[in-house]
Every structure is written in structure tokens, then in C-alpha cells.
mmCIF file of C-alpha atoms in Angstrom:
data_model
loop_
_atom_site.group_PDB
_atom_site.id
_atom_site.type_symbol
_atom_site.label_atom_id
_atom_site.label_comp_id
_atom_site.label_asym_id
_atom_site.label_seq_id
_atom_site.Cartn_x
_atom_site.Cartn_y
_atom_site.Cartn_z
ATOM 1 C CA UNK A 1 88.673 15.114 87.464
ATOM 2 C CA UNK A 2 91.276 15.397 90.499
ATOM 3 C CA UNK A 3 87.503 15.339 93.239
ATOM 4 C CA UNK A 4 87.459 18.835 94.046
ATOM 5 C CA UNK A 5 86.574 20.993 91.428
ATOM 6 C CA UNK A 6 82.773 20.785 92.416
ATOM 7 C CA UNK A 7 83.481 22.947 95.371
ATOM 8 C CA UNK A 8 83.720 25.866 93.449
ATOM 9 C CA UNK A 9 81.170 24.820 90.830
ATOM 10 C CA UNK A 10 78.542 24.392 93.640
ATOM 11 C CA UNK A 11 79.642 27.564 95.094
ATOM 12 C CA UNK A 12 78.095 29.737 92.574
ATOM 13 C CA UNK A 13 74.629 28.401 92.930
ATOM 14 C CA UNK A 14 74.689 29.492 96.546
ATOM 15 C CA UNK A 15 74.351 32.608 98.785
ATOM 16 C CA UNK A 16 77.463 33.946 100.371
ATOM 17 C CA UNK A 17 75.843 33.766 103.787
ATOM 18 C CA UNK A 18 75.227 29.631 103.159
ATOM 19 C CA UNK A 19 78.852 29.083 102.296
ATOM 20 C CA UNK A 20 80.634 27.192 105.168
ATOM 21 C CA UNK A 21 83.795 28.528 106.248
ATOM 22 C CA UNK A 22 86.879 26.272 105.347
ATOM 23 C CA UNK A 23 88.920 25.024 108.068
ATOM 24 C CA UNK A 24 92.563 26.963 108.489
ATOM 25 C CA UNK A 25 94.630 24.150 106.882
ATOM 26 C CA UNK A 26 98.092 22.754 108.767
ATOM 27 C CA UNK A 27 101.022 20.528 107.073
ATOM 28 C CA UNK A 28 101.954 19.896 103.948
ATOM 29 C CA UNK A 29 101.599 23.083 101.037
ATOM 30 C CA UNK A 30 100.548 25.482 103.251
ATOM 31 C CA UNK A 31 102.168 28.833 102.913
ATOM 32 C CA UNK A 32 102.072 31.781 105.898
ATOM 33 C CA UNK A 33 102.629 35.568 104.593
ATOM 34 C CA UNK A 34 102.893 38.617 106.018
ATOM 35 C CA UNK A 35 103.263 42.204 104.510
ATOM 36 C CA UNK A 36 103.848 45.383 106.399
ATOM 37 C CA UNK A 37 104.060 49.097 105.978
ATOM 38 C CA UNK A 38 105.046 51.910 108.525
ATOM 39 C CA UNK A 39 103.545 55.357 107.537
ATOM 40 C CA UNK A 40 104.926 58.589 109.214
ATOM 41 C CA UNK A 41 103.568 61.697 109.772
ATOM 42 C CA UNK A 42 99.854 60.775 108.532
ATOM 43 C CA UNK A 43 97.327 63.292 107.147
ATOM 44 C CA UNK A 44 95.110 60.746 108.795
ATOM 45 C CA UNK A 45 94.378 58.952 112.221
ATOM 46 C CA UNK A 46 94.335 55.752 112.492
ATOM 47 C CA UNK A 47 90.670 56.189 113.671
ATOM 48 C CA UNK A 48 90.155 57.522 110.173
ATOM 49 C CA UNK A 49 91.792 54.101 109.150
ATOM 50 C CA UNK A 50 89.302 51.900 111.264
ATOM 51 C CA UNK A 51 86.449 53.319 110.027
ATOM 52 C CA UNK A 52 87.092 53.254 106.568
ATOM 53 C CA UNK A 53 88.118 49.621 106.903
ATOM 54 C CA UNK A 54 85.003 48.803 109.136
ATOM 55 C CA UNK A 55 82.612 51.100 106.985
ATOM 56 C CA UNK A 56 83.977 50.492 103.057
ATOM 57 C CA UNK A 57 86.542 48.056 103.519
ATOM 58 C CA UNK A 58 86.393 47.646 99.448
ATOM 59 C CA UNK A 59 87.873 51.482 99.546
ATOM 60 C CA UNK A 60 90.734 49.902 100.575
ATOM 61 C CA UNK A 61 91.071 46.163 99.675
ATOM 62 C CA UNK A 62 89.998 46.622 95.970
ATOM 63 C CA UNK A 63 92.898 46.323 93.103
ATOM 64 C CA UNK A 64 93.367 45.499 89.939
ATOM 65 C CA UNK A 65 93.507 42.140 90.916
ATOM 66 C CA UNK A 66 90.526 41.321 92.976
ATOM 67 C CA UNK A 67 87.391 43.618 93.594
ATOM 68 C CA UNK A 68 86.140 43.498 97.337
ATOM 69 C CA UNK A 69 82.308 43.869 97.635
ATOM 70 C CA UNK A 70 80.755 43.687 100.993
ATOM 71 C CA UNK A 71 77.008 41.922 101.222
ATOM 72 C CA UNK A 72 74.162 41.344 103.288
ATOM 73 C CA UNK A 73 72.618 37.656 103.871
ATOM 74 C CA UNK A 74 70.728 38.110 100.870
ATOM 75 C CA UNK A 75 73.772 39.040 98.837
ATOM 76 C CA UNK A 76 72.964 42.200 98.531
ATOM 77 C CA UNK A 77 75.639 44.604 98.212
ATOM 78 C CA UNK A 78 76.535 46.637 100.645
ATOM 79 C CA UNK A 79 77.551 50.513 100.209
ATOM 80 C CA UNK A 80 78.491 50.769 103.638
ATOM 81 C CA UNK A 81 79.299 47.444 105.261
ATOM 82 C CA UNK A 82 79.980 47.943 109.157
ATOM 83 C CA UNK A 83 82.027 45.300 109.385
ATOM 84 C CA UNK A 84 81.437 42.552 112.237
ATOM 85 C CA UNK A 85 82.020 39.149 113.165
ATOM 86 C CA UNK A 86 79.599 37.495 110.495
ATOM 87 C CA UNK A 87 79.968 40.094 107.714
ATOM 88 C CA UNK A 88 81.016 38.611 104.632
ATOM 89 C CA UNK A 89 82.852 39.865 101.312
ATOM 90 C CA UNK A 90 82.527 38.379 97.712
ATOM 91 C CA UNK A 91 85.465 38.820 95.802
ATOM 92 C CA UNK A 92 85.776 38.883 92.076
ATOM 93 C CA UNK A 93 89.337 37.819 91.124
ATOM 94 C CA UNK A 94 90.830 38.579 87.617
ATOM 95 C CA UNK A 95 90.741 35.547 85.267
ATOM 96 C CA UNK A 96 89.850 31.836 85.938
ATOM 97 C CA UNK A 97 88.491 30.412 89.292
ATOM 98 C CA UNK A 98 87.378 34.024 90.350
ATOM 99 C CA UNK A 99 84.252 32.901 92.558
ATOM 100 C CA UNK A 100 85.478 33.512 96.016
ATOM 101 C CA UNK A 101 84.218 34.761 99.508
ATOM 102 C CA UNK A 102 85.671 35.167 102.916
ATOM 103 C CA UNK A 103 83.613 35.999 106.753
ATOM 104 C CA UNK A 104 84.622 38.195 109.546
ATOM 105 C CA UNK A 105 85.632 35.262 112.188
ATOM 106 C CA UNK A 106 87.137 37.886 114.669
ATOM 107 C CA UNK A 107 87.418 41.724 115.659
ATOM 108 C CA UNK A 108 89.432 43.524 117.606
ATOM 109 C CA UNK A 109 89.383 46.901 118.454
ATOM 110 C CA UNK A 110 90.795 49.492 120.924
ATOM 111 C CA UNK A 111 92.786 52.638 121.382
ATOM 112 C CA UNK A 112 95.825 51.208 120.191
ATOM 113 C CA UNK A 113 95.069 49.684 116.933
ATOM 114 C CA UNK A 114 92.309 47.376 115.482
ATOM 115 C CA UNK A 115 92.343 43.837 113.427
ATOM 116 C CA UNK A 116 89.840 42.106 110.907
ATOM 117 C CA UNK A 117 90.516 38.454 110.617
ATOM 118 C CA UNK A 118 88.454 36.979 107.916
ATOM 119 C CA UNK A 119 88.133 32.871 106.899
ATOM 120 C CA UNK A 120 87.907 31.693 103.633
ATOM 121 C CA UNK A 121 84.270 30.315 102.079
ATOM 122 C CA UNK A 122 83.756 26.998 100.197
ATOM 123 C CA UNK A 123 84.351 28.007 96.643
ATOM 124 C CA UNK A 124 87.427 30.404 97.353
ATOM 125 C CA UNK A 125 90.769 28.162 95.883
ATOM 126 C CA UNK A 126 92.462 28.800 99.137
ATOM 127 C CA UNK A 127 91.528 27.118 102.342
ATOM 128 C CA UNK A 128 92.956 29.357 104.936
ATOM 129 C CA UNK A 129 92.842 32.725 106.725
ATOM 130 C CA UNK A 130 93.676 36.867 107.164
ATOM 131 C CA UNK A 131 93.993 39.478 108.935
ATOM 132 C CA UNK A 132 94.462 43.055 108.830
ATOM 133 C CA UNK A 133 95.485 45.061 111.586
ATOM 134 C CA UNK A 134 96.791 48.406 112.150
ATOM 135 C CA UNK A 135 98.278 50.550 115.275
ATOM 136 C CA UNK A 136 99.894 53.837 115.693
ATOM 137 C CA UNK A 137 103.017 54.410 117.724
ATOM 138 C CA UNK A 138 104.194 57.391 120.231
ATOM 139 C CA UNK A 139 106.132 59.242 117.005
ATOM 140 C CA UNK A 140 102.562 58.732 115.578
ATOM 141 C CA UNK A 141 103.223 56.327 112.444
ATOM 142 C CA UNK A 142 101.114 53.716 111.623
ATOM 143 C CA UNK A 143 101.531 50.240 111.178
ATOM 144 C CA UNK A 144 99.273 48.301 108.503
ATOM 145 C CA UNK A 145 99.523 44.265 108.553
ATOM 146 C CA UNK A 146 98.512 41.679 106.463
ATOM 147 C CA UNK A 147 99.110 38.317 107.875
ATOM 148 C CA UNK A 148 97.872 35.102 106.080
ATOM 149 C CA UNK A 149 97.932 31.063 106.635
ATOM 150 C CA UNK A 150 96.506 29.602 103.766
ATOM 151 C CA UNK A 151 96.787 26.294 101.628
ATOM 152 C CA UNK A 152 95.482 26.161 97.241
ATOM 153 C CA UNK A 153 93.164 22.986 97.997
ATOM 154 C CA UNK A 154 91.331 22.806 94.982
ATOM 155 C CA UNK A 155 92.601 20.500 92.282
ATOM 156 C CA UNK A 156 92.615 22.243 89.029
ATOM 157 C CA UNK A 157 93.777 25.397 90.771
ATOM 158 C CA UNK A 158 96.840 24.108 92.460
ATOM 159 C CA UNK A 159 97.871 23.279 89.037
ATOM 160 C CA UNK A 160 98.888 26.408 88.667
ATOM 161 C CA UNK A 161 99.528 27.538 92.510
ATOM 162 C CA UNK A 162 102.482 29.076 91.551
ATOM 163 C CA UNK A 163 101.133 31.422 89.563
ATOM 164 C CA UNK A 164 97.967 32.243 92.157
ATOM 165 C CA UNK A 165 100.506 33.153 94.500
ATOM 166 C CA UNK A 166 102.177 35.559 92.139
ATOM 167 C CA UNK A 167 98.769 37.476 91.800
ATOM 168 C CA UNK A 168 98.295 37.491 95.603
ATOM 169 C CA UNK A 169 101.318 38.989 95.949
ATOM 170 C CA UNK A 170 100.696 41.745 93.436
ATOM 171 C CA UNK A 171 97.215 41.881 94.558
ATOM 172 C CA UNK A 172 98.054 42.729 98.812
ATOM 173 C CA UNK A 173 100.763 45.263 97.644
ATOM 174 C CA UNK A 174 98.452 47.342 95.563
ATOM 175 C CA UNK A 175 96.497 46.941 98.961
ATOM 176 C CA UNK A 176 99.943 48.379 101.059
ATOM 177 C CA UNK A 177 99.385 51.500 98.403
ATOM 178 C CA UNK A 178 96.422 51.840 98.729
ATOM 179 C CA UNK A 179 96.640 52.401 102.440
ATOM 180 C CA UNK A 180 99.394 54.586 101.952
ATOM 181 C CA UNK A 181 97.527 56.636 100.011
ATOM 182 C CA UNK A 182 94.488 56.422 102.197
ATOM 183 C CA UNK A 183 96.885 57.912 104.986
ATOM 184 C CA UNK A 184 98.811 60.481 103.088
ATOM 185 C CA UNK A 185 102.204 61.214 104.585
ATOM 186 C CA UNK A 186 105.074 58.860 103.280
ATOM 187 C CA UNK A 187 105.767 55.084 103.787
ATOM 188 C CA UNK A 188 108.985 54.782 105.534
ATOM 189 C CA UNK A 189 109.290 51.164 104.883
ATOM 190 C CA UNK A 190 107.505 47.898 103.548
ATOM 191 C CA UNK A 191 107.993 44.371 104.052
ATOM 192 C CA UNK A 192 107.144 41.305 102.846
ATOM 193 C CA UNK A 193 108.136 37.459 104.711
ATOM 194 C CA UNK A 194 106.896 34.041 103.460
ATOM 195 C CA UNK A 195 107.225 30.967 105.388
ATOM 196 C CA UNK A 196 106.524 27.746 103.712
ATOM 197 C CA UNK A 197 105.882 25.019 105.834
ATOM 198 C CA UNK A 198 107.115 21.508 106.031
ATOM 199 C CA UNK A 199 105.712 18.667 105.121
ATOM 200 C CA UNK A 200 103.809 16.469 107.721
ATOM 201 C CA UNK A 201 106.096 13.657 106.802
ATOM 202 C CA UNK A 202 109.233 15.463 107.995
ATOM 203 C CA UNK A 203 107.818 17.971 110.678
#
């Protein structure tokens, strides 16, 4: 009824891999977030971390909120996903308007850390984008990152916007845990900022 509900109803009759990417959205009702964790004295490396987020990224995205599932072109799925610029994820959220996908748009990797940023399919409520990245100071604790830009752009869904964004929230800091956990050692502190940004009319 409010134009752009066939996005998502379109969506489903398509492979992941023929899904365009949505354009990061600017202006009005966009919202940026970003979460972080510091871990100290790790049972891991943050080596370990890279390639368990580049290997079986759903090891450490999936919650009780959203299941991460890696696929091929065919969208097949993928045990181990090797993560690249390209790759893409379905995600199965919990309740209504779950059909949702996001693409590797850029890597980064080196000695001192490594990031994922990923752009969100036609289909997914949100246009917008992520990334996680990760680095390890001298004292050896690791930083984990989630930064996000994104905008609810579908019509029935931004209905109830509010309430999406209280599930995201949930969902990315079951995903701080589950890093933590990942790591072993103990979180010495966690963060979360949200910056709304103005309206076009009054930027």
C-alpha cells in the first residue's frame, strides 16, 4: 500500500547473488551505530579471530535474533565461507519481514587488525551498511567493532522502526558475547553510541 513493500516480496523469488546492493542512504531517518568491546588477556589471537570470521562468520554473527548463513551463487550454503569481496550472507531474522541478505563490498586485512564491510541486498528492511573490524594492541587486548549507517526504507516496516531497532540492538550485543566468548579472557569494557541524523531540511 505505502509503494515499497514489493521489494521484499520480489526478493524471495530471487537468488541472493541477483539481489542488487542498496545504496548507503544519507539525510533524513538514517541512524549510525557503533558497538565496541575490549578483551584482555585472550586465550585467542586475533588471527584465530580473522579466520573464524573469514572461514564461519555465522560462528560468530548468529543469535537468537538473526541466523547468519553464508552461500554460494547458487544459494547454496556454505559450511565454510572464505569470506571475500562478493561473498554474500542470507539472514533469517526472528518474526515478520525476516527475508534479508547483505555482500562483502570491502576487506581489509593486515597484521594489525582486519575489517568486513558488508551492504545491504534488495529485500533486507534496511538500506544501509556494516562493518566489523578487530585489532589487538601492545598489552595484547583486542578490539571488536561494529559500525553501521543504515536507514528502515521499506514502508510497512518502518511502521514499526522503533521496534526493529530494539532487536538490532539485542541482536549485535549477543554478537559482542559471542566474541567474547570466542576469545576467552574477560571483556574489560563495552560500548554502545547512536547518532541520529538530521533531517535534510535542517542540515
Amino acid at each position: 500500500l505505502e509503494g515499497l513493500e514489493w521489494e521484499n516480496c520480489m526478493s524471495k523469488f530471487k537468488k541472493t547473488s541477483e539481489l542488487p546492493i542498496k545504496p548507503v542512504p544519507s539525510g533524513k531517518g538514517v541512524q549510525e551505530q557503533t558497538y565496541n568491546i575490549v578483551v584482555k588477556n585472550p586465550d585467542k589471537s586475533l588471527a584465530d579471530l580473522k579466520n573464524t570470521f573469514e572461514e564461519r562468520p555465522q560462528d560468530l554473527l548468529s543469535n537468537s535474533k538473526a541466523t547468519f548463513n553464508p552461500v554460494d551463487k547458487e544459494g547454496n550454503s556454505l559450511d565454510n565461507a572464505n569470506l571475500d569481496v562478493g561473498s554474500d550472507i542470507e539472514i533469517a531474522i526472528s518474526g515478520p519481514l525476516n527475508n534479508s541478505a547483505v555482500r562483502v563490498t570491502d576487506k581489509q586485512i593486515s597484521e594489525d587488525g582486519f575489517s568486513f564491510t558488508f551492504g545491504t541486498l534488495e529485500g533486507h528492511i534496511e538500506a544501509g551498511e556494516i562493518t566489523f573490524s578487530a585489532s589487538q594492541d601492545k598489552h595484547g587486548r583486542i578490539t571488536f567493532n561494529i559500525g553501521s549507517t543504515s536507514k528502515v526504507d521499506q514502508g510497512i516496516a518502518s511502521m514499526v522502526s522503533g521496534l526493529a531497532r530494539s532487536e538490532q540492538e539485542k541482536s549485535w550485543q549477543e554478537v559482542l558475547t559471542n566474541v567474547t566468548n570466542f576469545l576467552g579472557g574477560s571483556e574489560e569494557s563495552r560500548k554502545r553510541t547512536v547518532l541520529k541524523q538530521k533531517d535534510e531540511d535542517n542540515e
